[in-house]
C-alpha cells in the first residue's frame, strides 16, 4: 500500500544482517560460564549450589515484567494494541540478544570470551528495560525498523555508561534508579526531541483508548506491580540486603498506589478516577525506592518515598508533560519523564541522604559490604579486622560518606548528560529516510504495519449508524471524521 | 455530575488521613526483622539461609493471585470491568498496608516493635484475601470509599479473631478454611445483609457479562487455579507437610474442575456449559481441602473432597443464593457463600475427621509436629523422647484427638459468630451518608466512578441500529431501555 | 437446541464414570512418595532438602504455560474464544489426573503403589502438553466429549511409548523434542486425518480472528515464551545441565522470534506483519533446541537452531499445511506439524549431531552423566574411576556415540509410527456417533456448547448497519451472509 512504510525489504534486511552479525559474534566470543560448563563439574560440585538457583527465579519474574507487563501496558491505545504489544516483543527480544554481547563485553569478558550464565541474561534484561522505557517516549510514532535501530544504538550507549559509572565512579544503585531509569528517560527524551512532530501537539484522532485496551493496560500494570520487588532486588547482595530490597519495593509501590488514587480523584473535575493514572502513577513508588532499596532506610522511609515519588509523577503528567510538548519540543508519549525521570531524581537524592546518614551503629560491620566503596582498601589493617566479621568482604576505596555522596551526584549528572546526548544522536539516525517512519496521519494506527482482522474496520464504522439516529453525540474521533 | 457519589473530596481525604496514620505508625512501630536487618549479619551468617528464600516464592505466587487473579475474576461484568479490577487493586493495596500494622501487632510485635519480613507480607496478603472475598458479596453495589472503610474495619476484626483462635483455641487450619474462608464469607454476608437493596432482587439491566469480560474472568480463574497450591501451602511446616499441601490442593482443584463441568452441563436445559460455573465452581476444591491440607488424608481423600466441595458449591449457586436473596435479605453478588462458606464448612468437617483418625502409625513421630497442640507439654518426659526423633519439636498442650476436634468445632462457631457480627456492624458503618454509596440505578456501572473512554457509550448504542432494522431481538438490556 | 450435540447427558456421564474410576484407582494404588510422607521424617531430615523445593518452581511455571499460555493461545478464533480457553482447561485437567495414574504406573510404581510427589505432577503436565498439542490439530471441530475421549486414549498411548523408549531404547531427549513434540504432532495428525471434513477445505465463515482474540492469543504466546526455559529444563540433571538448558532455550526462542518477524514481513505482499506468525512461528526455537538442550552445543549453535527451526516452521505454515489439507486429507488446524513436527525433526537431528560430536575434552567426565547410556556398565573398572570424579554416576550401557546416535534414530521412527497409529485409532473412536461431534456448519462456534452472553449475537449484527450506509465493504464473514 504505502511504499515508504512497507516492511517488506527494510525489516528483513535489517534482521538478517543483525542475526548474521550476532550469530558470528556468538560463535567467536560467547562461551559458557563455569556454572553452565559441564567440564567444571567434579567430585566437589554440589549441583544445588549452582548459580542458576540463585538467579533464575528473579530472571523468570523479570521476564514476565518485560514481555507480559510492558507488553500489555504499552497496548493501551485503541488502534495501536497490536503494535504496542508486538513491537515491545520484537524490541525486547533484540535488545536482550544485543546486550548479551555488548554488555557482556564490558561485564563478563575475560580470557578472550564472554562467559554466559543466567546472570548475564538478567543483566541483559535490565538493559532491555532501558530500551523499552525509552520506547515509551516515542510510542505510536515509530516503525519497528526505527525501534530496532534505536535498540541497536541505545544498548552500546547504555553499556558504556553503565560500565564507566560502575568502574570509575562506583556508585550504590541497587534498584537502578540512576543507571536504568534516569538513563532510559533522558535517552528517550533526546530521541523524541529530535523526532518532534508539531502537528501531533494538536492531538491525533487515534490517540485514544477504549474499554478493552484500558483493561489490558491495567493488567500490564498489575504484572509490573506484582514482580517489581524481584526487579529491584535481583542484583543486590544475597541475604538481608535482598530481603530489605523486597520489603522496600513492596512498601514503596503500595504507598504510591494509594496516593495515585487520591490524586486522580481530587484533580478530576467530576470527582472520578482516570485510568491513565491507575496505569502509570501507581508504579512511581517502585522507581523512587530504587537507589536506596538495599539500605537501612527504615520501612517508614520507603513509605514516604512512595508518596513523594507518586506525587511528583502525578503533577509531572498534569503540568510538565504538556509544557514539554508545547514549549520544549519534547513529546513524551507515555510520560516517561514523570514515571522514570522525576522519580529517578527523587530516588537519587534519597540514596544520597541514606549514604550520608549511614552509620556503623545501624548497619553493623556489614555497612562495608553494602557501601562497598567505603570499605578499607587492600592492605589496610581495618580490612582484615572487618573480614573476620564479614568473611567475604572485598577491599574497597576507603571513601567517606561525603565522598561517596559526591560520586553519586557526579553519576547522576554524567548519566543524564550521556543519555541525553546519546538520545539526540540516536534520534538523528532515526530520521534517516529509509527507516519506514510513519507519516503524522498514520501514527497510532496498527493498520500501517499489520494485516488487520476484519473487525478492525468495523470499529471505526461503529459511529455512522449513530449519527443516522441524529443522536448528535461527539467523541474524540469526530475531530477526524 | 452526581454530587453524592463524587470521589473528589471523600476518597482523597480518607486516603490522606489513612496514609498519614499508617506512615506515623510505621515510623513509630515498624522495624526490620532480624532476617532483614544488616546489623545481625556476622561471620556465622549464610546469606542463602535467609528466610527470604523460604518465603518469597510463595509470596510472589500469592501476589499474582491477589492482584491479577482476583482482579480479573471480579471484572466479569460487562459495564463494571474497570471497577472490578481497579477497586480490587485499591482495596488489596490498602488491606495489606493496614494488615502489616494491625495483624503485625498481634503476631509480630515484641520489644515494642513490629518486626517486618516477607513472612509478614505473606500473612498480610492472607488478611487481604479475606477482605477481597468479602468484597465479592457487595461487588457492584459499593463505592471505593465504602470498600476502604470496609477494609479498615474488617482487618482489625479479622486480626483479633485470628489471634484469639490461634492463641486460645489453637487449631489446625493450614489452608485457612476456617480463619480465611469462613471468616471472609460470613463477614461479607453480614455486610450485604445490612446493605440490602430490595429493588435489585428484580435484577438490574447492567448485571450482565459480555464476551470479553467472560474471557477475562476465566483468565482470573486460571491464575487462581494455577497458584492455589502455593496459597494453601504457604504457611505450613516446611518439608513433607508443605509437599502434601501442594499435592492435595492440586488434586482437590483438579477433581472439582471436572465435576464443575459435569454439573454445569447436566443442569442446563439446552445441555450447554455456563461460563459462571467455569469461573467459580471449578475453584471449590481449593477451599475444600484447606483445613486438612497438610495432613496424611491420602490423595484419594483430596480427590473426594474436591468432588464434594464442588457439588455443594454448585447447588449453592443454583438454589441457596436465590433463596438467601429473596427470603433472607442476603444479596450475595458473587456467591461467596457457595465458594467459601459451604466449602469451608465441608473442609472444617474433613479437618475434624482427619484429626480424629490421625494415628502415630500413619504419621510417625512427626504427628506431634503437624498436630502441634497434641504434643506433650513442657516437662513431660515423652516430649524429650520425641525431640530426639523430631529435633525442633515444640512443647504442646498434650491434647487428645477428641479434645483437638472439639476445639476445631469451637473455632468454627466462634469464627462464624465473630465474622457475622463484625460484618453487620461494618455494614451499618457503610450506610453512613457520606460514603458515596451508589444509587440502585447506578449499580454495576463503571461510569459512576471512572472517566470512560469514548467506546463505552457506543457499547450501549450498539442496540438501536438493530431495532431500526426491525430485527426485534431482545436482550437483558431491553428491560432497561 | 441441537440434540446431537447437547452435552446434557454425554459429558456428565463420561465425567462421572471417569471420576469414579480415577477415585477408585487413587484409593487403591496412589500413596505418598517418601518426600511427602510424614512417617519418613526423622532426626536426620532437613526439611529444606525435600524434593518439593527442587521441583515445585518448575512445576508452577509449567502450570502457567499449560493453563494460561495454551489457554490464551488457543482462544485466537473470533467466535471460539470460550471454547479454545475452556476446553483447554477441561482437557488439561483431565489429562493430568489420568496421567498421574497411567504414567505413574509405568514410572512411579513400586511395592504395589504409585508414589506421588510433585515430580509426578510435573511429568503428568508433560503428558498433558502432549494432549494439548494434538488438540491443536482438531481445534474448532471437536466437542468436549471427543476431547476427553482423545485424552483418555492418548495418555496411555503416550505413556507406553514413553516407557518403552526410555526403558528399552534409552535416548537423550531432555527437552522432549522426540517424546513430547513429535509424538503429539503425529498423534494429532493421525486423529485429524480420520476426522477429515472435506467441506472445511473451502474455508469456514467463522474461521477468523478479531482484534481482541488476536491480542489474547499473543498474550498466550508471551506466557509460553517466558516460561519455556522452565519447560525444557524441568527434567534435566540439576546443576550445570539445567543451567545450559535454560540458556539454550532462551537463546533459541530469542533467535526464532527475530527470524519470525523478518519472514512474516518479507512474504507479505504489502510488507506488513501477520499476527498468526507472531503467535506461532516465534515459538519454534523452543522446540528446536529441545533434544540437545542440556548438551554442550555452544550458545551459537542454540542461536542457529532457533533460526533454522523458525524458518522450517514458517515455510511449513505457508506451503505444507495447505498441501496436507488439500492433498493428504490432513487438516492441521493450528499447524502443529510446523511448530512441533518439523522443528521436532530438526531438533532430533541436531541432538544426534551433538551426540556424535561429544568428547570428553568438551564435557569432562560428566559426559557420562549427560549421555548416561554411554557410561561404563556395572562392574567395569572405568566406572569406579569415573565415580570418583562424578560421585553419583550410575552405571550405563557402555554405548559408543555411534550406537547412541542409532538408538536416537530408532526412537524417532518408533515414536512417529506409534503416535500416528495411535492417532488414527483414536480418530476412529472419535467418529463414534454419540460423542457430540459438531456438524461442519457449527464448527468454530462457541454457541454450540456454551450459553452465550447477549453481545455475542450483536457481534454478528455489526455488519448490517454498514450495508444500509451503502459502504459496500467486504469481509470474510460476507462469504457466509
Short mmCIF file of N, CA and C in Angstrom, two decimals, chain A residues 30 36 53 60 102-103 174 193 210 262 268-269 294 436:
data_model
loop_
_atom_site.label_atom_id
_atom_site.label_comp_id
_atom_site.label_asym_id
_atom_site.label_seq_id
_atom_site.Cartn_x
_atom_site.Cartn_y
_atom_site.Cartn_z
N UNK A 30 31.26 -16.06 22.55
CA UNK A 30 30.43 -16.44 23.70
C UNK A 30 30.65 -17.90 24.07
N UNK A 36 27.77 -23.13 34.01
CA UNK A 36 26.99 -23.78 32.96
C UNK A 36 27.86 -24.70 32.11
N UNK A 53 20.28 -21.46 40.59
CA UNK A 53 19.20 -21.47 41.59
C UNK A 53 19.12 -20.16 42.36
N UNK A 60 13.15 -15.16 35.88
CA UNK A 60 11.82 -15.52 35.40
C UNK A 60 10.82 -14.40 35.70
N UNK A 102 27.06 -6.87 23.87
CA UNK A 102 27.70 -5.58 24.15
C UNK A 102 27.98 -5.42 25.64
N UNK A 103 26.93 -5.61 26.45
CA UNK A 103 27.11 -5.51 27.89
C UNK A 103 28.03 -6.64 28.37
N UNK A 174 21.27 -0.04 43.72
CA UNK A 174 20.82 -1.43 43.60
C UNK A 174 19.58 -1.57 42.72
N UNK A 193 12.85 14.40 21.18
CA UNK A 193 13.15 15.80 20.88
C UNK A 193 13.50 15.95 19.40
N UNK A 210 -9.66 2.54 24.52
CA UNK A 210 -11.02 2.03 24.54
C UNK A 210 -11.16 1.13 25.77
N UNK A 262 -5.83 8.80 45.26
CA UNK A 262 -6.29 10.05 45.87
C UNK A 262 -6.10 11.22 44.91
N UNK A 268 -9.74 15.59 39.39
CA UNK A 268 -10.68 15.36 38.30
C UNK A 268 -11.92 16.21 38.56
N UNK A 269 -12.34 16.95 37.56
CA UNK A 269 -13.43 17.90 37.77
C UNK A 269 -14.71 17.26 38.26
N UNK A 294 18.39 -1.22 49.05
CA UNK A 294 19.01 -2.24 49.91
C UNK A 294 19.57 -1.66 51.20
N UNK A 436 11.26 3.68 7.40
CA UNK A 436 9.81 3.40 7.43
C UNK A 436 9.07 4.21 8.48
#
